[in-house]
XYZ file of C-alpha atoms in Angstrom:
678
model
C 102.132 65.589 100.542
C 103.526 62.155 101.094
C 100.245 60.737 102.232
C 99.708 58.950 105.613
C 100.423 55.197 105.137
C 102.126 55.575 101.858
C 105.597 55.153 103.179
C 105.077 54.170 106.877
C 103.775 50.633 106.463
C 100.469 48.891 107.587
C 100.954 49.322 111.318
C 101.233 52.961 111.357
C 99.594 53.898 107.999
C 96.183 53.001 109.273
C 96.571 55.537 112.386
C 95.010 53.019 114.605
C 96.837 51.951 117.750
C 95.766 48.971 119.997
C 97.339 47.407 123.034
C 98.699 43.727 122.494
C 97.296 42.487 125.862
C 93.788 42.807 127.114
C 93.293 42.972 130.740
C 89.749 44.062 130.987
C 87.114 43.298 128.360
C 85.332 46.407 127.585
C 83.402 47.907 124.589
C 84.742 51.496 125.131
C 84.201 54.524 127.369
C 80.836 56.064 128.076
C 80.542 59.744 129.025
C 78.005 61.127 131.430
C 78.331 64.791 131.898
C 81.972 65.435 132.973
C 82.553 61.931 134.055
C 83.920 58.904 131.851
C 82.910 55.223 132.705
C 84.302 51.944 131.236
C 81.545 50.004 129.707
C 82.449 46.558 131.385
C 80.710 44.411 134.167
C 83.678 44.970 136.574
C 83.007 47.903 138.951
C 85.711 50.520 138.736
C 88.099 50.936 141.584
C 90.291 54.089 140.751
C 89.253 57.738 140.080
C 91.458 60.002 138.018
C 90.588 63.640 138.185
C 91.720 66.141 135.706
C 89.940 69.658 136.093
C 86.466 69.107 136.032
C 86.837 65.667 134.275
C 86.551 62.565 136.394
C 87.605 59.201 134.979
C 86.360 56.039 136.658
C 88.743 53.219 135.738
C 90.502 50.266 136.911
C 94.008 50.109 138.589
C 95.416 47.113 136.788
C 95.255 48.265 133.181
C 96.583 51.679 134.189
C 99.390 50.443 136.411
C 100.582 47.714 134.014
C 101.422 50.513 131.512
C 102.100 53.725 133.407
C 105.189 53.963 135.539
C 104.083 57.438 136.947
C 100.829 55.878 138.375
C 103.008 52.839 139.654
C 105.308 55.206 141.411
C 102.591 57.286 142.989
C 100.618 54.396 144.349
C 103.905 52.567 145.749
C 105.020 55.511 147.321
C 101.711 56.374 148.835
C 101.420 55.126 152.703
C 97.686 54.484 151.927
C 97.152 51.071 150.560
C 93.620 51.714 149.585
C 94.393 54.647 147.445
C 91.728 55.007 144.879
C 91.853 58.665 143.593
C 94.507 60.733 142.178
C 94.500 64.476 140.712
C 96.467 65.152 137.592
C 95.703 68.729 136.584
C 99.136 69.290 135.132
C 99.010 66.569 132.456
C 99.854 67.805 128.991
C 97.049 67.573 126.501
C 94.360 67.582 129.130
C 91.444 65.358 129.594
C 91.490 64.666 125.746
C 95.065 63.309 125.730
C 94.358 61.196 128.916
C 91.270 59.619 127.346
C 93.354 58.441 124.534
C 96.014 57.075 126.652
C 93.478 55.367 128.969
C 91.816 53.610 126.008
C 95.248 52.432 124.972
C 95.741 50.765 128.270
C 92.446 48.978 128.011
C 93.283 47.890 124.575
C 90.802 49.992 122.935
C 91.576 51.102 119.391
C 92.977 54.537 119.398
C 92.724 56.512 116.001
C 95.898 58.809 115.771
C 95.886 61.865 113.799
C 98.014 65.081 113.104
C 95.580 66.821 115.562
C 95.911 64.635 118.634
C 99.565 62.991 118.084
C 101.401 65.655 119.969
C 99.165 65.743 123.010
C 99.140 61.967 123.154
C 102.800 61.889 122.818
C 103.334 64.384 125.495
C 100.872 62.510 127.695
C 102.546 59.210 127.241
C 105.800 61.069 128.358
C 104.023 62.326 131.450
C 102.693 59.125 132.376
C 106.123 57.311 131.665
C 104.429 54.539 129.428
C 107.892 53.144 128.338
C 109.196 49.803 127.130
C 110.322 48.775 130.610
C 106.662 48.169 131.442
C 105.357 46.616 128.237
C 106.904 46.109 124.701
C 105.336 48.405 122.154
C 104.100 50.754 124.885
C 102.471 54.197 123.823
C 105.851 56.101 123.852
C 107.167 54.141 121.262
C 104.117 53.901 119.033
C 103.367 57.632 119.087
C 107.203 58.390 118.298
C 106.942 55.819 115.356
C 103.978 57.775 114.288
C 105.546 61.095 114.534
C 108.876 60.010 112.721
C 107.319 57.893 109.741
C 103.977 59.688 109.050
C 103.802 63.181 110.273
C 107.351 64.218 109.423
C 106.927 62.976 105.997
C 103.862 65.090 105.290
C 103.750 68.808 104.782
C 100.235 69.430 105.971
C 100.518 67.161 108.881
C 103.896 68.796 110.068
C 101.906 72.212 109.965
C 99.014 70.934 111.990
C 101.280 69.136 114.578
C 103.296 72.422 114.902
C 100.148 74.492 115.249
C 98.938 72.029 117.957
C 102.034 72.229 120.057
C 101.075 75.971 121.044
C 98.954 74.369 123.978
C 101.681 72.087 125.085
C 104.486 74.562 125.557
C 107.580 73.204 127.200
C 106.597 69.666 126.852
C 106.590 69.633 123.178
C 109.841 71.733 123.172
C 111.691 69.333 125.601
C 110.393 66.179 123.313
C 111.996 67.963 120.291
C 108.431 67.917 118.506
C 108.790 71.615 117.688
C 112.253 71.323 116.274
C 111.550 68.353 114.194
C 108.611 69.854 112.766
C 110.195 73.041 111.981
C 113.075 71.570 110.099
C 110.670 69.155 108.248
C 108.665 72.085 107.107
C 111.864 74.196 106.261
C 113.131 71.302 104.262
C 109.970 70.912 102.121
C 109.710 74.766 101.724
C 113.450 74.785 100.334
C 113.159 71.709 98.166
C 113.150 71.829 94.392
C 109.272 71.397 93.320
C 110.508 70.095 89.980
C 111.771 66.952 91.426
C 108.231 66.169 93.143
C 104.857 65.494 91.638
C 102.795 68.591 92.297
C 99.047 69.347 92.802
C 97.994 72.569 94.480
C 94.892 72.663 96.571
C 94.272 76.470 96.427
C 94.296 78.996 99.150
C 90.557 79.256 100.109
C 90.848 76.326 102.785
C 91.636 77.238 106.293
C 95.066 75.477 105.870
C 95.808 75.795 102.164
C 98.900 73.725 101.167
C 100.189 71.705 98.435
C 100.262 68.075 98.291
C 103.555 66.261 98.094
C 102.880 62.899 96.370
C 105.641 60.439 95.053
C 102.683 58.207 93.450
C 102.510 59.180 89.740
C 99.011 57.767 89.349
C 97.619 60.407 91.803
C 98.985 63.247 89.983
C 97.425 64.362 86.425
C 99.737 65.410 83.593
C 98.298 68.799 83.653
C 99.099 69.120 87.258
C 102.574 68.104 86.675
C 103.284 70.599 84.146
C 101.949 73.361 86.340
C 104.524 76.113 87.460
C 104.851 76.154 91.173
C 104.491 79.562 92.620
C 107.491 80.869 94.880
C 105.072 81.944 97.525
C 103.127 78.708 98.020
C 104.037 77.960 101.488
C 103.410 81.485 102.861
C 100.004 80.921 103.838
C 100.553 77.607 105.597
C 103.426 78.947 107.877
C 101.455 82.212 108.614
C 98.930 80.290 110.802
C 101.696 79.429 113.338
C 102.246 81.362 116.573
C 105.075 83.872 116.451
C 107.715 81.867 118.338
C 107.101 78.569 116.116
C 107.124 81.041 113.077
C 110.496 82.263 114.119
C 111.715 78.867 114.450
C 110.564 77.863 110.953
C 111.962 81.071 109.489
C 115.248 80.219 111.223
C 115.506 76.836 110.084
C 114.601 78.074 106.511
C 117.537 80.403 106.679
C 120.093 77.548 107.434
C 118.838 75.740 104.365
C 119.825 78.747 102.267
C 116.660 80.108 100.964
C 116.775 83.429 98.844
C 116.373 86.428 101.216
C 113.802 88.222 99.120
C 111.422 85.028 99.839
C 112.256 85.181 103.414
C 111.267 88.888 103.608
C 108.143 88.389 101.597
C 107.052 85.645 104.146
C 107.747 88.019 106.910
C 105.702 90.910 105.406
C 102.716 88.318 104.722
C 102.947 87.223 108.273
C 102.903 90.833 109.752
C 99.986 91.738 107.478
C 97.961 88.812 108.661
C 98.816 89.035 112.419
C 99.158 93.017 112.536
C 96.104 94.350 110.848
C 96.878 97.750 112.244
C 100.043 97.831 110.100
C 97.761 98.446 106.811
C 95.580 101.050 108.211
C 95.609 102.846 111.482
C 92.240 104.568 110.940
C 89.400 103.601 113.511
C 87.768 100.436 112.617
C 83.743 100.679 112.488
C 81.300 98.031 113.116
C 81.163 97.184 109.399
C 84.785 96.073 109.521
C 84.243 93.813 112.406
C 83.526 90.984 110.159
C 86.749 91.217 108.147
C 88.586 91.552 111.588
C 86.953 88.362 113.023
C 87.797 86.344 110.065
C 91.577 87.186 110.704
C 91.241 86.639 114.462
C 89.626 83.295 114.015
C 92.565 82.126 112.087
C 95.037 83.057 114.416
C 94.615 81.791 117.860
C 96.934 83.318 120.647
C 98.910 81.541 123.409
C 97.179 81.752 126.580
C 93.635 80.503 127.274
C 92.778 79.880 123.549
C 91.969 83.696 123.179
C 91.713 85.057 119.776
C 93.290 88.240 118.248
C 90.717 91.040 118.206
C 91.968 92.831 114.944
C 94.004 95.806 114.623
C 95.288 98.489 117.001
C 92.189 100.672 117.054
C 91.403 99.641 120.586
C 94.824 100.777 121.714
C 94.513 104.050 119.608
C 91.131 105.060 121.004
C 92.444 104.866 124.436
C 90.639 101.945 125.882
C 92.465 100.773 128.892
C 90.601 97.361 129.641
C 92.704 94.199 130.304
C 91.917 92.725 126.654
C 93.513 95.648 125.130
C 96.565 95.752 127.316
C 96.986 91.776 126.485
C 96.666 92.544 122.801
C 99.232 95.192 123.014
C 101.716 92.991 124.776
C 101.226 90.332 122.168
C 101.528 92.514 119.263
C 104.516 94.165 120.748
C 106.258 90.517 120.950
C 105.211 89.957 117.338
C 107.056 93.033 116.196
C 110.129 92.517 118.317
C 110.353 88.899 116.994
C 109.967 89.995 113.256
C 112.597 92.753 113.700
C 114.969 90.219 114.798
C 114.620 87.787 111.966
C 114.535 90.194 108.885
C 117.238 89.394 106.692
C 120.153 91.760 106.892
C 120.151 92.395 102.975
C 119.251 95.831 101.906
C 116.020 95.059 99.755
C 114.858 91.872 101.637
C 111.715 93.900 102.731
C 110.314 97.104 101.398
C 111.088 100.474 102.854
C 107.408 101.041 103.076
C 106.901 98.062 105.351
C 109.970 98.885 107.635
C 108.443 102.383 108.249
C 104.970 101.178 109.080
C 106.546 98.514 111.424
C 108.613 101.361 112.970
C 105.453 103.473 113.348
C 103.586 100.563 115.212
C 106.894 99.974 117.177
C 106.736 103.629 118.670
C 103.205 103.407 119.377
C 103.522 100.041 121.407
C 106.998 101.347 122.851
C 109.019 98.366 121.565
C 112.390 97.953 123.271
C 114.560 100.903 122.252
C 117.514 98.763 120.926
C 115.061 97.035 118.529
C 113.815 100.338 117.330
C 117.284 101.720 116.776
C 117.912 98.624 114.797
C 114.831 99.240 112.761
C 115.573 102.776 112.176
C 119.145 101.592 110.761
C 117.312 99.345 108.529
C 115.170 102.281 107.156
C 118.319 104.268 106.629
C 119.642 101.614 104.364
C 116.901 102.252 101.865
C 115.610 105.569 102.869
C 115.465 106.760 99.163
C 112.674 104.299 98.632
C 110.501 105.944 101.240
C 107.426 107.983 100.464
C 105.992 111.057 102.276
C 102.886 109.055 103.472
C 104.880 106.354 105.229
C 107.433 109.012 106.792
C 104.630 111.074 108.458
C 104.750 109.245 111.700
C 102.826 110.754 114.587
C 104.589 111.657 117.640
C 103.603 109.148 120.540
C 105.790 110.523 123.180
C 104.871 113.653 125.240
C 105.615 116.402 122.577
C 104.016 119.409 121.293
C 104.488 118.634 117.719
C 102.005 116.449 115.689
C 104.733 114.494 113.892
C 107.973 112.970 115.046
C 110.456 115.310 113.418
C 113.324 113.932 115.603
C 112.619 110.521 114.088
C 112.962 111.966 110.501
C 116.184 113.563 111.421
C 117.722 110.218 112.857
C 116.517 108.475 109.563
C 118.414 111.074 107.459
C 121.371 110.575 109.731
C 121.327 106.849 109.371
C 120.938 107.169 105.606
C 124.171 109.450 105.387
C 126.136 107.006 107.521
C 125.188 104.228 105.386
C 125.894 106.219 101.952
C 129.314 107.156 103.422
C 129.899 103.375 104.420
C 129.009 102.002 101.075
C 130.634 104.763 98.838
C 133.485 106.339 100.927
C 135.383 107.464 97.774
C 132.615 108.496 95.492
C 131.641 112.019 95.176
C 128.651 113.278 96.976
C 126.532 113.926 94.003
C 126.570 113.075 90.497
C 125.832 115.325 87.598
C 122.307 115.350 86.048
C 121.670 113.359 83.038
C 119.001 113.535 80.399
C 115.884 111.889 81.379
C 116.681 111.573 85.081
C 117.596 107.865 84.764
C 120.527 108.077 87.132
C 119.224 110.243 89.799
C 121.226 110.015 92.918
C 119.871 108.563 96.226
C 120.769 111.600 97.937
C 118.702 113.876 95.340
C 115.692 111.632 96.091
C 116.112 111.906 99.775
C 116.450 115.497 99.529
C 113.156 115.837 97.451
C 111.564 113.723 100.274
C 112.785 115.815 103.095
C 111.700 118.945 101.250
C 108.175 117.429 101.084
C 108.160 116.356 104.680
C 109.216 119.909 105.651
C 106.604 121.364 103.799
C 103.850 119.118 105.288
C 105.084 119.491 108.917
C 105.887 123.284 108.834
C 102.059 123.808 109.034
C 102.368 122.616 112.702
C 102.240 126.045 114.402
C 104.163 124.178 117.527
C 107.065 123.256 115.114
C 110.231 125.133 116.491
C 112.378 127.077 114.131
C 115.372 125.194 115.471
C 113.841 121.789 114.462
C 112.958 123.124 111.219
C 116.443 124.416 110.396
C 118.422 121.403 111.863
C 116.274 118.828 109.481
C 116.635 121.170 106.558
C 120.602 121.419 106.899
C 120.770 117.699 107.665
C 121.661 117.028 104.173
C 124.649 118.347 102.318
C 124.483 121.281 99.950
C 125.354 119.019 97.095
C 122.286 116.854 97.533
C 120.132 119.657 96.150
C 120.655 121.017 92.783
C 117.534 123.051 92.972
C 115.992 124.593 96.289
C 112.604 125.066 95.164
C 111.195 122.489 97.289
C 112.888 123.925 100.222
C 111.699 127.571 99.362
C 108.143 126.284 99.530
C 108.818 124.675 102.829
C 109.965 127.990 104.142
C 107.130 129.820 102.639
C 104.594 127.221 104.212
C 106.492 127.790 107.442
C 106.008 131.676 107.292
C 102.502 131.247 106.527
C 101.873 129.140 109.592
C 103.972 131.463 111.832
C 103.146 135.040 111.063
C 104.564 136.319 114.355
C 108.194 135.521 113.593
C 110.453 138.445 114.085
C 112.743 139.869 111.467
C 115.730 138.112 112.749
C 114.002 134.769 112.958
C 112.652 135.158 109.383
C 116.183 135.867 108.169
C 117.662 132.940 110.178
C 115.057 130.789 108.522
C 115.873 131.837 105.048
C 119.694 131.056 105.679
C 118.954 127.348 104.798
C 118.201 128.227 101.467
C 120.489 129.066 98.586
C 119.034 131.868 96.310
C 121.374 130.884 93.576
C 119.743 127.444 93.358
C 116.074 128.697 92.708
C 114.276 128.342 89.386
C 112.854 131.265 87.465
C 109.457 130.619 88.662
C 110.545 130.505 92.280
C 112.582 133.570 91.707
C 109.515 135.393 90.324
C 107.331 134.274 93.277
C 109.893 135.125 95.852
C 110.303 138.741 94.378
C 106.580 139.267 95.065
C 106.484 137.328 98.405
C 105.619 139.934 101.241
C 106.449 137.240 103.860
C 110.088 137.242 102.897
C 112.597 139.646 104.522
C 113.504 142.477 102.235
C 117.110 141.607 102.277
C 116.257 138.012 100.853
C 114.101 139.365 98.079
C 117.096 141.755 97.004
C 119.322 138.641 97.066
C 116.975 136.802 94.826
C 117.058 139.539 92.432
C 120.671 139.980 92.463
C 121.453 136.264 91.807
C 118.715 136.235 88.990
C 120.621 139.074 87.494
C 123.887 137.160 87.648
C 122.288 134.144 85.998
C 120.840 136.085 83.203
C 124.058 137.844 82.455
C 125.874 134.335 82.460
C 123.191 132.759 80.283
C 123.258 135.751 77.755
C 127.207 135.341 77.603
C 127.031 131.588 77.170
C 124.322 131.971 74.599
C 126.473 134.134 72.512
C 129.584 131.991 72.601
C 127.596 128.831 71.830
C 125.824 130.483 68.899
C 129.332 130.695 67.177
C 130.353 127.191 67.688
C 126.950 125.406 67.185
C 128.181 123.201 64.630
C 131.657 122.578 65.525
C 133.081 119.023 66.189
C 133.114 119.318 70.124
C 129.361 119.668 69.876
C 128.895 116.535 67.668
C 131.214 114.738 70.380
C 129.153 116.206 73.121
C 125.880 114.791 71.466
C 127.539 111.570 70.893
C 128.339 111.204 74.262
C 124.878 111.998 75.496
C 123.409 109.578 73.022
C 125.598 106.711 74.414
C 124.424 107.658 78.076
C 120.747 107.746 77.241
C 120.059 105.643 73.994
C 116.352 105.282 74.569
C 115.413 108.933 75.447
C 117.864 111.005 73.591
C 115.830 112.259 70.854
C 112.885 112.987 73.033
C 115.157 114.869 75.480
C 117.061 116.729 72.912
C 113.591 118.110 71.722
C 112.763 119.032 75.194
C 116.099 120.775 75.711
C 115.268 122.981 72.579
C 111.875 123.852 73.828
C 113.565 124.689 77.379
C 115.946 127.042 75.533
C 113.295 128.928 73.526
C 111.346 129.374 76.750
C 114.188 130.436 78.788
C 114.864 133.255 76.087
C 111.299 134.415 76.585
C 111.582 134.506 80.495
C 114.909 136.270 80.388
C 113.399 139.166 78.557
C 110.574 139.272 80.712
C 112.802 139.455 83.955
C 114.859 142.094 82.299
C 111.688 144.119 81.737
C 110.415 143.670 85.368
C 114.070 144.466 86.680
C 114.055 147.878 84.791
C 110.531 148.543 86.272
C 111.719 147.748 89.723
C 114.768 150.308 89.222
C 112.495 152.910 88.251
C 110.313 152.564 91.109
C 113.256 152.601 93.427
C 114.434 155.775 92.048
C 111.173 157.306 92.382
C 110.799 156.051 95.875
C 114.412 157.565 96.699
C 113.419 161.126 95.281
C 110.361 160.896 97.538
C 112.445 160.044 100.552
C 114.933 162.649 99.835
C 112.122 165.392 99.677
C 110.780 164.215 103.043
C 114.188 164.116 104.579
C 114.941 167.898 103.568
C 111.763 168.784 105.528
C 112.821 166.832 108.511
C 116.428 167.879 108.544
C 117.375 164.863 110.309
C 119.017 161.719 109.683
C 118.152 158.059 110.769
C 119.150 154.492 110.477
C 116.538 154.153 108.130
C 117.538 156.750 105.621
C 121.184 155.428 105.972
C 119.835 152.185 104.853
C 118.119 153.737 101.787
C 121.199 155.541 100.817
C 123.005 152.098 100.887
C 120.290 150.829 98.646
C 120.439 154.033 96.625
C 124.167 153.489 95.908
C 123.338 149.782 94.966
C 120.804 151.114 92.418
C 123.061 153.815 90.859
C 125.742 151.056 90.480
C 123.279 148.842 88.805
C 122.158 151.736 86.461
C 125.660 152.531 85.428
C 126.063 148.746 84.628
C 122.823 148.736 82.699
C 123.770 151.838 80.554
C 127.109 150.536 79.852
C 125.406 147.414 78.494
C 123.218 149.218 76.417
C 125.847 151.112 75.085
C 127.559 148.075 73.566
C 124.107 146.515 72.432
C 124.251 143.454 74.691
C 121.527 144.287 77.093
C 122.643 143.563 80.660
C 126.554 143.646 80.754
C 128.515 141.295 82.976
C 131.127 144.082 83.584
C 130.690 146.509 86.665
C 132.928 149.770 86.845
C 134.512 149.178 90.108
C 137.797 147.716 91.035
C 138.449 144.059 91.254
C 138.996 144.162 95.012
C 135.717 145.906 95.395
C 134.009 143.437 93.476
C 135.350 140.575 95.608
C 134.255 142.301 98.775
C 130.726 142.856 97.162
C 130.498 139.175 96.404
C 131.623 137.936 99.619
C 128.863 140.095 101.422
C 126.228 138.647 99.209
C 127.436 135.129 99.839
C 127.724 135.701 103.702
C 124.036 137.044 103.712
C 122.828 134.093 101.838
C 124.516 131.606 104.342
């Protein structure tokens, strides 16, 4: 820093003030208990009482320099007034003691720790130039302007000391001037200033700004200055002063990434519950007290007592309510100063802040603003941060409604940023250009799988969240199938209609082969859904066989070369590896197709045998039922598939894609399958 006295001159550099006139010869003040006495032969004739402190002084030195005391005594009807109470003096007894010493001509040592209180006390006592040239207001102002504001460390200390002076320091512009001084030094280019770094282990760890070349070694001058050198210093400030500093830094034009990093650093220091919400044991009290000691609260000098474990455990004592109120104010202030740019803070930080905001019941408007900020970068979220408990009166364990609102904010933001682009881009080799919607879709599927284990989760909430994203966001519905299967496990009492309604959110044609194999053997799924899965798999097998036969003819033609060249340009670093993996996938797909065909034929044989047994039973009973009509429909489908299978074997191509029915019937059958899926 610019050291005290290096630029301020002899008078202010020493930090010692004395009055130019001496009315009473004294050697100083003597303290006895809560009373102060002047060490002089002249008996005191005036008592100033401030709280429990009593100052036995003399009228003349005080009246000659204090306009307030002059006015009080002159306006008093008692000429022998010898006692006055001044409990409201800023800075308390300590500031008044320094002011009284100045009146007696005793040397006063000015420091960054006492200058703000003494300046406010001088204003309160009206120690102006009208009473004496070079009075206390003038000299404290000079020390602030020439010494404190030119020093980084002193500006931080003075701004910290202003927390106990409240409105006085604000009205005298001490807070504003110190905030602007800190902002200017934080935004200044360190290359133009000789640099020496003091480290971060000290209570106020800060760099030293010094214009004197002799005080800086060459090794220090060449040291690279870290971008976050000022984070720790400004994080010791109270939240309202921190907001003033950040606001001033924004005006100076600092990068929004650094401002966001500062806010996250401050939140980590003052909101320990932001990191972990687990209950804190006695073994952790030492680490919490270290944070608390460095962060003094506003009223009464009380300290922060760590994280939110007291609130979570249900402690209703007064200290817990005060702590919750203070932390609520911190969260609301931090939300208001987060830069509007997208990546100024991480999505994980926003979700953790949102969790605490819901817990502490922050203002709804600010919570909505925070939810919109999460929606801006929702594709960066993780499942652990998204699992936010429901703090309102609700039957569900997790706040599913909040997750749905976040998805809606994400979709609105996507539509605002890309109104003319397609909703989903085609997959590319290596997954280098994965769409943001695809990431959110995978996150939502994982979230649904986790929350579906809650037996109190209604089917409507599950279905609404699953259908919140457009169909184009999911190229594969395996994650959605896992969530549905998990919900069916946790809710075994669902009716047949409810199970069918649940499965409508899934598209059977988007399931992988592994998922289809699992679904075909899943007893929890409705029988109709199992048939749909098998039918869609048959269609995919037929299409794969037909496309593979066409590609085998033109495997070495020019269009394939052009296609490979295009893929090579799209993924220059992983093309060879991706192409090798693609060949392996093609070979494995062929084996899987053969196994699926075998299992499908076995299933057809089983269905035929079941049909024969059922027909025998029906002959004995000689009556029909809705169940038999259903089996007859299934029998027609089986026979129709058998005709298709025999026709395919006659041509030597396995399963054929042709069905011996009219085109109109084919369209109706396809429409019925599609409607049943949706």
